[in-house]
mmCIF file of C-alpha atoms and ligand atoms in Angstrom:
data_model
loop_
_atom_site.group_PDB
_atom_site.id
_atom_site.type_symbol
_atom_site.label_atom_id
_atom_site.label_comp_id
_atom_site.label_asym_id
_atom_site.label_seq_id
_atom_site.Cartn_x
_atom_site.Cartn_y
_atom_site.Cartn_z
ATOM 1 C CA UNK A 1 -0.142 -0.219 -0.013
ATOM 2 C CA UNK A 2 2.801 2.293 0.604
ATOM 3 C CA UNK A 3 4.506 1.508 -2.583
ATOM 4 C CA UNK A 4 1.011 2.284 -4.191
ATOM 5 C CA UNK A 5 0.862 5.527 -2.383
ATOM 6 C CA UNK A 6 4.371 6.271 -3.920
ATOM 7 C CA UNK A 7 3.498 5.754 -7.485
ATOM 8 C CA UNK A 8 0.130 7.615 -7.255
ATOM 9 C CA UNK A 9 2.216 10.497 -6.018
ATOM 10 C CA UNK A 10 4.314 10.630 -8.904
ATOM 11 C CA UNK A 11 1.161 10.467 -11.267
ATOM 12 C CA UNK A 12 2.015 6.703 -11.634
ATOM 13 C CA UNK A 13 -1.462 5.209 -10.999
ATOM 14 C CA UNK A 14 -1.563 2.673 -14.003
ATOM 15 C CA UNK A 15 1.305 1.256 -11.854
ATOM 16 C CA UNK A 16 -0.210 -2.187 -10.335
ATOM 17 C CA UNK A 17 2.076 -4.950 -11.425
ATOM 18 C CA UNK A 18 3.738 -7.336 -8.477
ATOM 19 C CA UNK A 19 6.274 -9.627 -9.722
ATOM 20 C CA UNK A 20 6.943 -12.439 -7.537
ATOM 21 C CA UNK A 21 8.899 -15.264 -7.612
ATOM 22 C CA UNK A 22 7.269 -18.878 -7.765
ATOM 23 C CA UNK A 23 8.933 -19.618 -4.872
ATOM 24 C CA UNK A 24 7.730 -17.376 -2.817
ATOM 25 C CA UNK A 25 5.420 -17.939 0.558
ATOM 26 C CA UNK A 26 1.722 -17.508 -0.155
ATOM 27 C CA UNK A 27 1.638 -14.802 1.897
ATOM 28 C CA UNK A 28 3.126 -12.410 -0.615
ATOM 29 C CA UNK A 29 0.818 -12.909 -3.530
ATOM 30 C CA UNK A 30 -1.883 -12.554 -0.832
ATOM 31 C CA UNK A 31 -0.804 -9.222 0.167
ATOM 32 C CA UNK A 32 -0.007 -8.055 -3.060
ATOM 33 C CA UNK A 33 -3.246 -8.635 -4.195
ATOM 34 C CA UNK A 34 -4.726 -7.175 -0.751
ATOM 35 C CA UNK A 35 -2.799 -3.956 -1.606
ATOM 36 C CA UNK A 36 -4.961 -3.872 -5.124
ATOM 37 C CA UNK A 37 -1.997 -4.875 -7.552
ATOM 38 C CA UNK A 38 -1.855 -7.751 -10.354
ATOM 39 C CA UNK A 39 0.527 -10.666 -9.359
ATOM 40 C CA UNK A 40 2.676 -11.880 -12.393
ATOM 41 C CA UNK A 41 4.846 -14.798 -11.080
ATOM 42 C CA UNK A 42 8.091 -15.373 -12.334
ATOM 43 C CA UNK A 43 10.143 -18.710 -13.004
ATOM 44 C CA UNK A 44 12.817 -20.654 -10.372
ATOM 45 C CA UNK A 45 15.620 -22.160 -11.819
ATOM 46 C CA UNK A 46 16.276 -25.943 -11.242
ATOM 47 C CA UNK A 47 18.543 -24.889 -7.951
ATOM 48 C CA UNK A 48 15.788 -22.989 -6.844
ATOM 49 C CA UNK A 49 17.065 -19.889 -7.817
ATOM 50 C CA UNK A 50 15.107 -16.774 -9.360
ATOM 51 C CA UNK A 51 15.445 -17.150 -12.941
ATOM 52 C CA UNK A 52 17.106 -13.803 -13.616
ATOM 53 C CA UNK A 53 16.478 -14.128 -17.250
ATOM 54 C CA UNK A 54 12.752 -14.816 -16.932
ATOM 55 C CA UNK A 55 12.796 -11.840 -14.042
ATOM 56 C CA UNK A 56 14.075 -9.130 -16.720
ATOM 57 C CA UNK A 57 11.689 -10.406 -19.477
ATOM 58 C CA UNK A 58 8.834 -10.024 -17.200
ATOM 59 C CA UNK A 59 10.341 -6.936 -15.905
ATOM 60 C CA UNK A 60 10.555 -5.196 -19.198
ATOM 61 C CA UNK A 61 7.505 -6.445 -20.782
ATOM 62 C CA UNK A 62 5.787 -4.824 -17.838
ATOM 63 C CA UNK A 63 7.682 -1.945 -17.367
ATOM 64 C CA UNK A 64 5.307 0.507 -18.214
ATOM 65 C CA UNK A 65 2.878 -0.742 -15.193
ATOM 66 C CA UNK A 66 5.764 -2.500 -13.063
ATOM 67 C CA UNK A 67 4.922 -1.539 -9.195
ATOM 68 C CA UNK A 68 7.076 -3.753 -7.121
ATOM 69 C CA UNK A 69 8.805 -6.911 -6.898
ATOM 70 C CA UNK A 70 8.445 -8.932 -3.374
ATOM 71 C CA UNK A 71 11.181 -11.367 -2.641
ATOM 72 C CA UNK A 72 12.408 -13.278 0.258
ATOM 73 C CA UNK A 73 16.157 -13.024 1.147
ATOM 74 C CA UNK A 74 17.584 -15.484 1.888
ATOM 75 C CA UNK A 75 14.822 -17.473 0.138
ATOM 76 C CA UNK A 76 12.830 -20.169 1.537
ATOM 77 C CA UNK A 77 15.131 -22.474 -0.048
ATOM 78 C CA UNK A 78 17.651 -21.789 2.409
ATOM 79 C CA UNK A 79 20.506 -20.415 0.192
ATOM 80 C CA UNK A 80 22.255 -16.884 0.319
ATOM 81 C CA UNK A 81 21.241 -16.170 -3.578
ATOM 82 C CA UNK A 82 24.258 -14.407 -4.773
ATOM 83 C CA UNK A 83 22.456 -12.734 -7.427
ATOM 84 C CA UNK A 84 19.913 -10.387 -4.961
ATOM 85 C CA UNK A 85 21.938 -7.166 -5.796
ATOM 86 C CA UNK A 86 21.217 -7.352 -10.043
ATOM 87 C CA UNK A 87 17.335 -8.414 -9.708
ATOM 88 C CA UNK A 88 16.663 -5.605 -7.413
ATOM 89 C CA UNK A 89 18.647 -3.245 -9.913
ATOM 90 C CA UNK A 90 16.378 -5.131 -13.100
ATOM 91 C CA UNK A 91 13.140 -3.663 -10.740
ATOM 92 C CA UNK A 92 14.819 -0.491 -10.464
ATOM 93 C CA UNK A 93 15.335 0.246 -14.007
ATOM 94 C CA UNK A 94 11.855 -0.600 -14.559
ATOM 95 C CA UNK A 95 10.524 1.628 -12.362
ATOM 96 C CA UNK A 96 9.497 -1.133 -9.902
ATOM 97 C CA UNK A 97 9.883 -1.109 -5.808
ATOM 98 C CA UNK A 98 11.543 -3.903 -4.319
ATOM 99 C CA UNK A 99 9.870 -5.380 -1.539
ATOM 100 C CA UNK A 100 11.935 -7.502 0.823
ATOM 101 C CA UNK A 101 10.183 -10.192 2.581
ATOM 102 C CA UNK A 102 12.154 -10.212 5.684
ATOM 103 C CA UNK A 103 10.856 -13.478 7.184
ATOM 104 C CA UNK A 104 14.232 -14.835 7.278
ATOM 105 C CA UNK A 105 16.132 -12.165 8.801
ATOM 106 C CA UNK A 106 17.444 -14.607 11.215
ATOM 107 C CA UNK A 107 20.007 -15.000 8.521
ATOM 108 C CA UNK A 108 20.638 -11.883 8.334
ATOM 109 C CA UNK A 109 20.685 -9.280 11.160
ATOM 110 C CA UNK A 110 24.319 -8.268 12.472
ATOM 111 C CA UNK A 111 25.529 -9.653 9.049
ATOM 112 C CA UNK A 112 23.949 -8.284 6.388
ATOM 113 C CA UNK A 113 20.477 -5.781 5.836
ATOM 114 C CA UNK A 114 18.015 -5.253 3.141
ATOM 115 C CA UNK A 115 19.849 -1.885 2.175
ATOM 116 C CA UNK A 116 22.469 -3.651 1.196
ATOM 117 C CA UNK A 117 20.753 -5.902 -1.619
ATOM 118 C CA UNK A 118 18.796 -2.473 -2.552
ATOM 119 C CA UNK A 119 15.185 -3.038 -0.860
ATOM 120 C CA UNK A 120 12.941 -0.063 -0.658
ATOM 121 C CA UNK A 121 10.746 -1.871 1.852
ATOM 122 C CA UNK A 122 11.239 -4.537 4.316
ATOM 123 C CA UNK A 123 9.026 -6.291 6.925
ATOM 124 C CA UNK A 124 10.197 -7.720 10.033
ATOM 125 C CA UNK A 125 8.379 -10.847 11.434
ATOM 126 C CA UNK A 126 8.956 -9.920 15.150
ATOM 127 C CA UNK A 127 7.161 -13.168 15.838
ATOM 128 C CA UNK A 128 9.839 -14.613 13.995
ATOM 129 C CA UNK A 129 13.000 -13.268 13.799
ATOM 130 C CA UNK A 130 12.883 -11.286 17.266
ATOM 131 C CA UNK A 131 11.412 -13.453 20.110
ATOM 132 C CA UNK A 132 7.766 -13.125 20.088
ATOM 133 C CA UNK A 133 6.146 -16.192 20.374
ATOM 134 C CA UNK A 134 4.970 -17.883 17.181
ATOM 135 C CA UNK A 135 2.218 -20.441 16.326
ATOM 136 C CA UNK A 136 -1.026 -20.938 17.628
ATOM 137 C CA UNK A 137 -2.484 -18.040 15.439
ATOM 138 C CA UNK A 138 -0.378 -15.315 16.851
ATOM 139 C CA UNK A 139 0.445 -12.614 18.223
ATOM 140 C CA UNK A 140 2.067 -11.582 14.731
ATOM 141 C CA UNK A 141 3.309 -8.340 14.652
ATOM 142 C CA UNK A 142 5.129 -6.757 11.084
ATOM 143 C CA UNK A 143 6.379 -3.616 11.364
ATOM 144 C CA UNK A 144 7.792 -2.397 7.976
ATOM 145 C CA UNK A 145 10.745 -0.473 7.365
ATOM 146 C CA UNK A 146 11.225 1.566 4.205
ATOM 147 C CA UNK A 147 13.665 3.606 2.355
ATOM 148 C CA UNK A 148 13.783 7.191 1.968
ATOM 149 C CA UNK A 149 11.492 8.143 -0.586
ATOM 150 C CA UNK A 150 8.558 5.950 1.083
ATOM 151 C CA UNK A 151 8.909 7.629 4.172
ATOM 152 C CA UNK A 152 6.173 10.115 3.284
ATOM 153 C CA UNK A 153 3.597 7.372 2.757
ATOM 154 C CA UNK A 154 3.991 5.425 6.235
ATOM 155 C CA UNK A 155 0.638 4.723 7.840
ATOM 156 C CA UNK A 156 -1.441 7.497 9.862
ATOM 157 C CA UNK A 157 -3.327 6.545 12.890
ATOM 158 C CA UNK A 158 -6.332 8.969 13.445
ATOM 159 C CA UNK A 159 -5.595 9.467 17.392
ATOM 160 C CA UNK A 160 -1.801 9.681 17.487
ATOM 161 C CA UNK A 161 0.033 11.346 14.572
ATOM 162 C CA UNK A 162 2.316 8.633 13.046
ATOM 163 C CA UNK A 163 3.394 8.236 9.439
ATOM 164 C CA UNK A 164 4.541 10.568 6.778
ATOM 165 C CA UNK A 165 2.772 13.742 5.497
ATOM 166 C CA UNK A 166 1.138 11.538 2.839
ATOM 167 C CA UNK A 167 0.204 8.648 4.941
ATOM 168 C CA UNK A 168 -2.075 6.207 3.535
ATOM 169 C CA UNK A 169 -4.337 5.245 6.282
ATOM 170 C CA UNK A 170 -4.213 3.476 9.919
ATOM 171 C CA UNK A 171 -3.273 -0.532 9.403
ATOM 172 C CA UNK A 172 -3.868 -1.367 12.867
ATOM 173 C CA UNK A 173 -5.801 0.031 15.697
ATOM 174 C CA UNK A 174 -2.921 1.007 18.125
ATOM 175 C CA UNK A 175 -0.790 3.276 16.377
ATOM 176 C CA UNK A 176 2.538 1.278 17.069
ATOM 177 C CA UNK A 177 1.281 -2.415 17.739
ATOM 178 C CA UNK A 178 0.439 -4.165 20.707
ATOM 179 C CA UNK A 179 2.854 -2.702 23.791
ATOM 180 C CA UNK A 180 2.617 -6.441 25.640
ATOM 181 C CA UNK A 181 4.119 -8.072 22.547
ATOM 182 C CA UNK A 182 6.588 -5.493 21.393
ATOM 183 C CA UNK A 183 8.002 -5.123 24.353
ATOM 184 C CA UNK A 184 9.445 -8.797 24.155
ATOM 185 C CA UNK A 185 11.313 -7.879 20.915
ATOM 186 C CA UNK A 186 12.771 -4.801 22.683
ATOM 187 C CA UNK A 187 13.799 -6.908 25.250
ATOM 188 C CA UNK A 188 15.582 -9.324 23.066
ATOM 189 C CA UNK A 189 17.135 -6.814 21.098
ATOM 190 C CA UNK A 190 18.376 -4.939 24.457
ATOM 191 C CA UNK A 191 19.457 -7.943 26.534
ATOM 192 C CA UNK A 192 21.279 -9.451 23.371
ATOM 193 C CA UNK A 193 22.540 -6.094 22.253
ATOM 194 C CA UNK A 194 24.817 -5.432 18.857
ATOM 195 C CA UNK A 195 27.283 -8.608 19.240
ATOM 196 C CA UNK A 196 24.708 -11.047 20.976
ATOM 197 C CA UNK A 197 22.194 -10.236 17.867
ATOM 198 C CA UNK A 198 25.077 -10.847 15.375
ATOM 199 C CA UNK A 199 25.940 -14.065 17.681
ATOM 200 C CA UNK A 200 22.242 -14.951 16.968
ATOM 201 C CA UNK A 201 22.423 -14.853 13.368
ATOM 202 C CA UNK A 202 25.666 -17.057 13.007
ATOM 203 C CA UNK A 203 24.944 -19.529 15.719
ATOM 204 C CA UNK A 204 21.448 -19.693 13.725
ATOM 205 C CA UNK A 205 23.259 -20.469 10.560
ATOM 206 C CA UNK A 206 26.269 -22.637 12.210
ATOM 207 C CA UNK A 207 23.108 -24.868 14.025
ATOM 208 C CA UNK A 208 21.345 -25.408 10.218
ATOM 209 C CA UNK A 209 24.393 -26.462 8.702
ATOM 210 C CA UNK A 210 25.408 -28.561 11.824
ATOM 211 C CA UNK A 211 22.157 -30.551 10.954
ATOM 212 C CA UNK A 212 22.672 -30.561 7.258
ATOM 213 C CA UNK A 213 26.099 -32.280 7.842
ATOM 214 C CA UNK A 214 24.637 -34.893 10.203
ATOM 215 C CA UNK A 215 21.976 -35.814 8.329
ATOM 216 C CA UNK A 216 24.029 -36.174 4.968
ATOM 217 C CA UNK A 217 24.284 -39.713 4.104
ATOM 218 C CA UNK A 218 20.235 -40.146 5.224
ATOM 219 C CA UNK A 219 18.480 -37.196 3.816
ATOM 220 C CA UNK A 220 20.120 -35.357 1.225
ATOM 221 C CA UNK A 221 19.077 -31.496 1.271
ATOM 222 C CA UNK A 222 17.263 -30.219 -2.001
ATOM 223 C CA UNK A 223 19.470 -27.101 -2.505
ATOM 224 C CA UNK A 224 22.826 -25.981 -1.211
ATOM 225 C CA UNK A 225 24.427 -22.633 -1.768
ATOM 226 C CA UNK A 226 27.646 -21.983 -4.181
ATOM 227 C CA UNK A 227 29.703 -23.495 -1.197
ATOM 228 C CA UNK A 228 27.724 -26.311 -0.516
ATOM 229 C CA UNK A 229 26.145 -24.547 2.510
ATOM 230 C CA UNK A 230 22.576 -23.753 3.781
ATOM 231 C CA UNK A 231 21.852 -20.638 5.368
ATOM 232 C CA UNK A 232 19.541 -20.424 8.565
ATOM 233 C CA UNK A 233 17.067 -23.584 7.462
ATOM 234 C CA UNK A 234 17.397 -25.999 4.620
ATOM 235 C CA UNK A 235 15.140 -28.365 2.311
ATOM 236 C CA UNK A 236 15.527 -32.149 2.957
ATOM 237 C CA UNK A 237 13.987 -34.141 -0.049
ATOM 238 C CA UNK A 238 11.659 -36.921 1.294
ATOM 239 C CA UNK A 239 10.429 -37.930 -2.120
ATOM 240 C CA UNK A 240 12.844 -40.915 -2.723
ATOM 241 C CA UNK A 241 11.294 -42.618 -0.232
ATOM 242 C CA UNK A 242 8.013 -43.079 -1.745
ATOM 243 C CA UNK A 243 9.907 -46.297 -3.168
ATOM 244 C CA UNK A 244 9.111 -47.749 0.284
ATOM 245 C CA UNK A 245 5.606 -46.370 0.112
ATOM 246 C CA UNK A 246 6.916 -43.493 2.732
ATOM 247 C CA UNK A 247 5.431 -40.107 2.180
ATOM 248 C CA UNK A 248 6.374 -37.099 4.227
ATOM 249 C CA UNK A 249 3.284 -36.974 6.346
ATOM 250 C CA UNK A 250 4.778 -40.279 7.744
ATOM 251 C CA UNK A 251 7.723 -39.083 9.073
ATOM 252 C CA UNK A 252 6.124 -36.023 10.331
ATOM 253 C CA UNK A 253 3.819 -38.633 12.219
ATOM 254 C CA UNK A 254 6.527 -40.838 13.515
ATOM 255 C CA UNK A 255 8.649 -37.830 14.822
ATOM 256 C CA UNK A 256 5.895 -37.090 17.468
ATOM 257 C CA UNK A 257 6.824 -40.698 18.740
ATOM 258 C CA UNK A 258 10.436 -39.815 19.123
ATOM 259 C CA UNK A 259 9.163 -36.681 20.988
ATOM 260 C CA UNK A 260 9.484 -34.361 18.339
ATOM 261 C CA UNK A 261 6.934 -31.685 16.667
ATOM 262 C CA UNK A 262 7.663 -31.944 12.920
ATOM 263 C CA UNK A 263 9.256 -29.216 11.048
ATOM 264 C CA UNK A 264 7.394 -27.432 8.558
ATOM 265 C CA UNK A 265 6.230 -30.008 5.560
ATOM 266 C CA UNK A 266 5.742 -29.547 2.314
ATOM 267 C CA UNK A 267 6.553 -25.818 1.726
ATOM 268 C CA UNK A 268 8.180 -25.003 -0.330
ATOM 269 C CA UNK A 269 8.379 -27.755 -2.118
ATOM 270 C CA UNK A 270 5.987 -30.384 -1.742
ATOM 271 C CA UNK A 271 7.291 -33.865 -0.282
ATOM 272 C CA UNK A 272 9.973 -32.387 1.414
ATOM 273 C CA UNK A 273 11.076 -30.873 4.783
ATOM 274 C CA UNK A 274 12.233 -27.748 5.817
ATOM 275 C CA UNK A 275 14.473 -27.615 9.005
ATOM 276 C CA UNK A 276 15.231 -24.523 10.721
ATOM 277 C CA UNK A 277 16.640 -24.555 14.377
ATOM 278 C CA UNK A 278 17.558 -21.234 14.849
ATOM 279 C CA UNK A 279 19.808 -19.843 17.444
ATOM 280 C CA UNK A 280 17.702 -21.494 20.296
ATOM 281 C CA UNK A 281 18.349 -25.029 19.760
ATOM 282 C CA UNK A 282 21.077 -26.266 21.941
ATOM 283 C CA UNK A 283 23.724 -29.126 21.001
ATOM 284 C CA UNK A 284 22.356 -31.699 22.383
ATOM 285 C CA UNK A 285 19.238 -31.549 21.326
ATOM 286 C CA UNK A 286 20.183 -30.994 17.735
ATOM 287 C CA UNK A 287 21.668 -34.459 18.232
ATOM 288 C CA UNK A 288 18.461 -36.156 19.352
ATOM 289 C CA UNK A 289 16.792 -34.385 16.685
ATOM 290 C CA UNK A 290 19.298 -35.988 14.169
ATOM 291 C CA UNK A 291 19.352 -39.027 15.732
ATOM 292 C CA UNK A 292 15.566 -39.276 15.270
ATOM 293 C CA UNK A 293 15.755 -38.715 11.885
ATOM 294 C CA UNK A 294 18.326 -41.091 11.338
ATOM 295 C CA UNK A 295 16.845 -43.859 13.043
ATOM 296 C CA UNK A 296 13.796 -42.862 11.397
ATOM 297 C CA UNK A 297 15.812 -43.651 7.839
ATOM 298 C CA UNK A 298 16.191 -46.945 9.173
ATOM 299 C CA UNK A 299 13.032 -47.864 9.560
ATOM 300 C CA UNK A 300 12.115 -46.316 6.508
ATOM 301 C CA UNK A 301 14.862 -48.576 4.819
ATOM 302 C CA UNK A 302 13.247 -51.742 6.139
ATOM 303 C CA UNK A 303 9.473 -51.580 5.267
ATOM 304 C CA UNK A 304 8.423 -52.011 1.660
ATOM 305 C CA UNK A 305 5.871 -50.377 -0.341
ATOM 306 C CA UNK A 306 3.414 -53.799 -0.516
ATOM 307 C CA UNK A 307 3.349 -53.828 3.349
ATOM 308 C CA UNK A 308 1.600 -50.538 4.525
ATOM 309 C CA UNK A 309 1.218 -52.223 8.056
ATOM 310 C CA UNK A 310 4.590 -50.699 9.596
ATOM 311 C CA UNK A 311 5.895 -48.794 12.270
ATOM 312 C CA UNK A 312 5.900 -45.391 10.268
ATOM 313 C CA UNK A 313 2.123 -45.960 8.866
ATOM 314 C CA UNK A 314 0.978 -46.329 12.056
ATOM 315 C CA UNK A 315 2.474 -43.726 13.817
ATOM 316 C CA UNK A 316 1.766 -41.880 15.750
ATOM 317 C CA UNK A 317 1.301 -44.700 18.900
ATOM 318 C CA UNK A 318 -0.645 -43.184 21.540
ATOM 319 C CA UNK A 319 -0.159 -44.400 25.236
ATOM 320 C CA UNK A 320 -3.698 -46.354 25.049
ATOM 321 C CA UNK A 321 -2.470 -48.574 22.131
ATOM 322 C CA UNK A 322 0.672 -49.160 24.045
ATOM 323 C CA UNK A 323 -0.952 -50.159 26.797
ATOM 324 C CA UNK A 324 -4.045 -52.061 25.463
ATOM 325 C CA UNK A 325 -4.081 -55.770 26.741
ATOM 326 C CA UNK A 326 -3.895 -56.784 22.718
ATOM 327 C CA UNK A 327 -1.098 -56.039 20.515
ATOM 328 C CA UNK A 328 -1.669 -57.218 16.922
ATOM 329 C CA UNK A 329 1.342 -54.761 15.227
ATOM 330 C CA UNK A 330 4.057 -56.722 13.461
ATOM 331 C CA UNK A 331 6.617 -55.287 15.545
ATOM 332 C CA UNK A 332 7.306 -54.572 19.616
ATOM 333 C CA UNK A 333 5.668 -51.963 21.728
ATOM 334 C CA UNK A 334 8.984 -50.646 22.529
ATOM 335 C CA UNK A 335 9.830 -50.213 19.180
ATOM 336 C CA UNK A 336 6.521 -47.969 18.564
ATOM 337 C CA UNK A 337 6.789 -45.948 21.813
ATOM 338 C CA UNK A 338 10.352 -45.842 22.743
ATOM 339 C CA UNK A 339 12.634 -46.500 19.435
ATOM 340 C CA UNK A 340 15.430 -44.660 21.049
ATOM 341 C CA UNK A 341 17.152 -44.682 24.552
ATOM 342 C CA UNK A 342 16.667 -41.005 25.029
ATOM 343 C CA UNK A 343 12.587 -41.325 24.839
ATOM 344 C CA UNK A 344 12.510 -42.781 27.980
ATOM 345 C CA UNK A 345 13.570 -39.948 29.795
ATOM 346 C CA UNK A 346 11.230 -37.579 28.963
ATOM 347 C CA UNK A 347 8.109 -39.700 26.889
ATOM 348 C CA UNK A 348 5.670 -37.570 25.124
ATOM 349 C CA UNK A 349 2.489 -39.214 24.362
ATOM 350 C CA UNK A 350 0.537 -37.951 21.576
ATOM 351 C CA UNK A 351 -3.090 -37.917 22.371
ATOM 352 C CA UNK A 352 -4.531 -39.073 19.381
ATOM 353 C CA UNK A 353 -3.616 -41.486 16.488
ATOM 354 C CA UNK A 354 -3.510 -39.990 12.940
ATOM 355 C CA UNK A 355 -6.133 -37.866 11.647
ATOM 356 C CA UNK A 356 -7.135 -36.541 8.488
ATOM 357 C CA UNK A 357 -5.632 -33.533 7.747
ATOM 358 C CA UNK A 358 -6.780 -32.576 4.338
ATOM 359 C CA UNK A 359 -10.308 -33.257 5.456
ATOM 360 C CA UNK A 360 -9.768 -31.430 8.664
ATOM 361 C CA UNK A 361 -8.784 -27.994 6.726
ATOM 362 C CA UNK A 362 -11.301 -28.319 3.992
ATOM 363 C CA UNK A 363 -14.531 -29.050 6.381
ATOM 364 C CA UNK A 364 -15.109 -26.155 9.199
ATOM 365 C CA UNK A 365 -16.621 -28.460 12.091
ATOM 366 C CA UNK A 366 -18.184 -26.119 14.816
ATOM 367 C CA UNK A 367 -17.471 -27.471 18.447
ATOM 368 C CA UNK A 368 -19.788 -24.825 20.080
ATOM 369 C CA UNK A 369 -22.510 -27.001 22.190
ATOM 370 C CA UNK A 370 -25.567 -25.743 22.231
ATOM 371 C CA UNK A 371 -26.970 -23.314 24.908
ATOM 372 C CA UNK A 372 -29.044 -25.762 26.278
ATOM 373 C CA UNK A 373 -26.033 -28.166 26.909
ATOM 374 C CA UNK A 374 -24.958 -25.777 29.624
ATOM 375 C CA UNK A 375 -28.581 -25.633 31.596
ATOM 376 C CA UNK A 376 -28.185 -28.110 35.046
ATOM 377 C CA UNK A 377 -29.812 -31.253 34.650
HETATM 378 C C1 PLP B 401 6.344 -17.298 7.878
HETATM 379 C C2 PLP B 401 6.550 -16.451 6.475
HETATM 380 C C3 PLP B 401 5.459 -15.653 5.970
HETATM 381 C C4 PLP B 401 4.414 -15.144 6.968
HETATM 382 O O1 PLP B 401 4.798 -14.626 8.090
HETATM 383 P P1 PLP B 401 3.860 -14.606 8.985
HETATM 384 O O2 PLP B 401 3.770 -13.550 9.616
HETATM 385 O O3 PLP B 401 3.660 -15.372 9.972
HETATM 386 O O4 PLP B 401 2.205 -14.820 8.365
HETATM 387 C C5 PLP B 401 6.072 -14.735 4.932
HETATM 388 N N1 PLP B 401 7.431 -14.956 4.211
HETATM 389 C C6 PLP B 401 8.205 -16.202 4.646
HETATM 390 C C7 PLP B 401 8.909 -16.388 3.361
HETATM 391 C C8 PLP B 401 7.549 -16.745 5.756
HETATM 392 O O5 PLP B 401 8.715 -17.620 6.360
#
């Protein structure tokens, strides 16, 4: 909306095309459309990078109406794209502004910054990089930072003076967001200080590469940078296991038996798992995770496509199953519930067996009991 206001202030009311690489998070095209733009998707290369030739072609084709590029850096496939400076130049040369999705600032803070790559707007997911708890639907906070030419258009507020002198309307009711949530980020930044923030980034990158290296031979990383490394996250390819009848979701469910909530499944590539340890996990925890993954790989190797009555397809295993008098599965209860020694120390019991996720996502089921149910009998 700020970019649109900028174009309009220059009489460029027609600039409404937003280029978005195909690897982008779904929130990017959704945001562009909400801001009144038309999305044009650009291709990725085999290595998962932005296809610069395709991007240049589309930027030039739409140069009269180009409003913006939305780009994530480092991108969700977890490598630092070397050509980002060239990409922002192509957009600027064709009259567009560059919006950098800052969801992956955890791989930048203290080492580089969105200004270096020529971004004009960047949002910070305070609920990601800056310690506000993330998940369960919030609280998300995403302030934007902008280059000088966009400052006049920053959002206003009807009660408290904020934003620039040609401000767009208020985006949220509270002028500076939730003081309860934002204080957490403030505390995180103040307590770590400049050197601590930089160290967090370094450790996040180190942790990702540690896991990448430990899983090598069991799980291959889909994309690596020019030096064979990941940024702060990596994608492991689970598609080859289809030969054993195993899907990525089976690995995700089996991880629960090992006491882990699965990392991101099937984003940005279907059939893969994206692992982002961040700086917060200890080496012991990462080792437990890698041990679990390697053990699961052995389990995958031992199952066959023709027989799906196995420890992976039946995962997760509940306490009810394990303690039932009857046990008819072709592997032991030990193997089902305590596959590695460490699990014994702090067993997490999944409360239900597998649910049909896709069905649940597509069918809204209201569980509100009728008011009569609250009446005393
Ligand atoms: C998480 C993420 C988003 C969305 O952020 P939310 O504020 O959590 O909805 C957008 N882009 C990328 C690359 C992300 O990883």
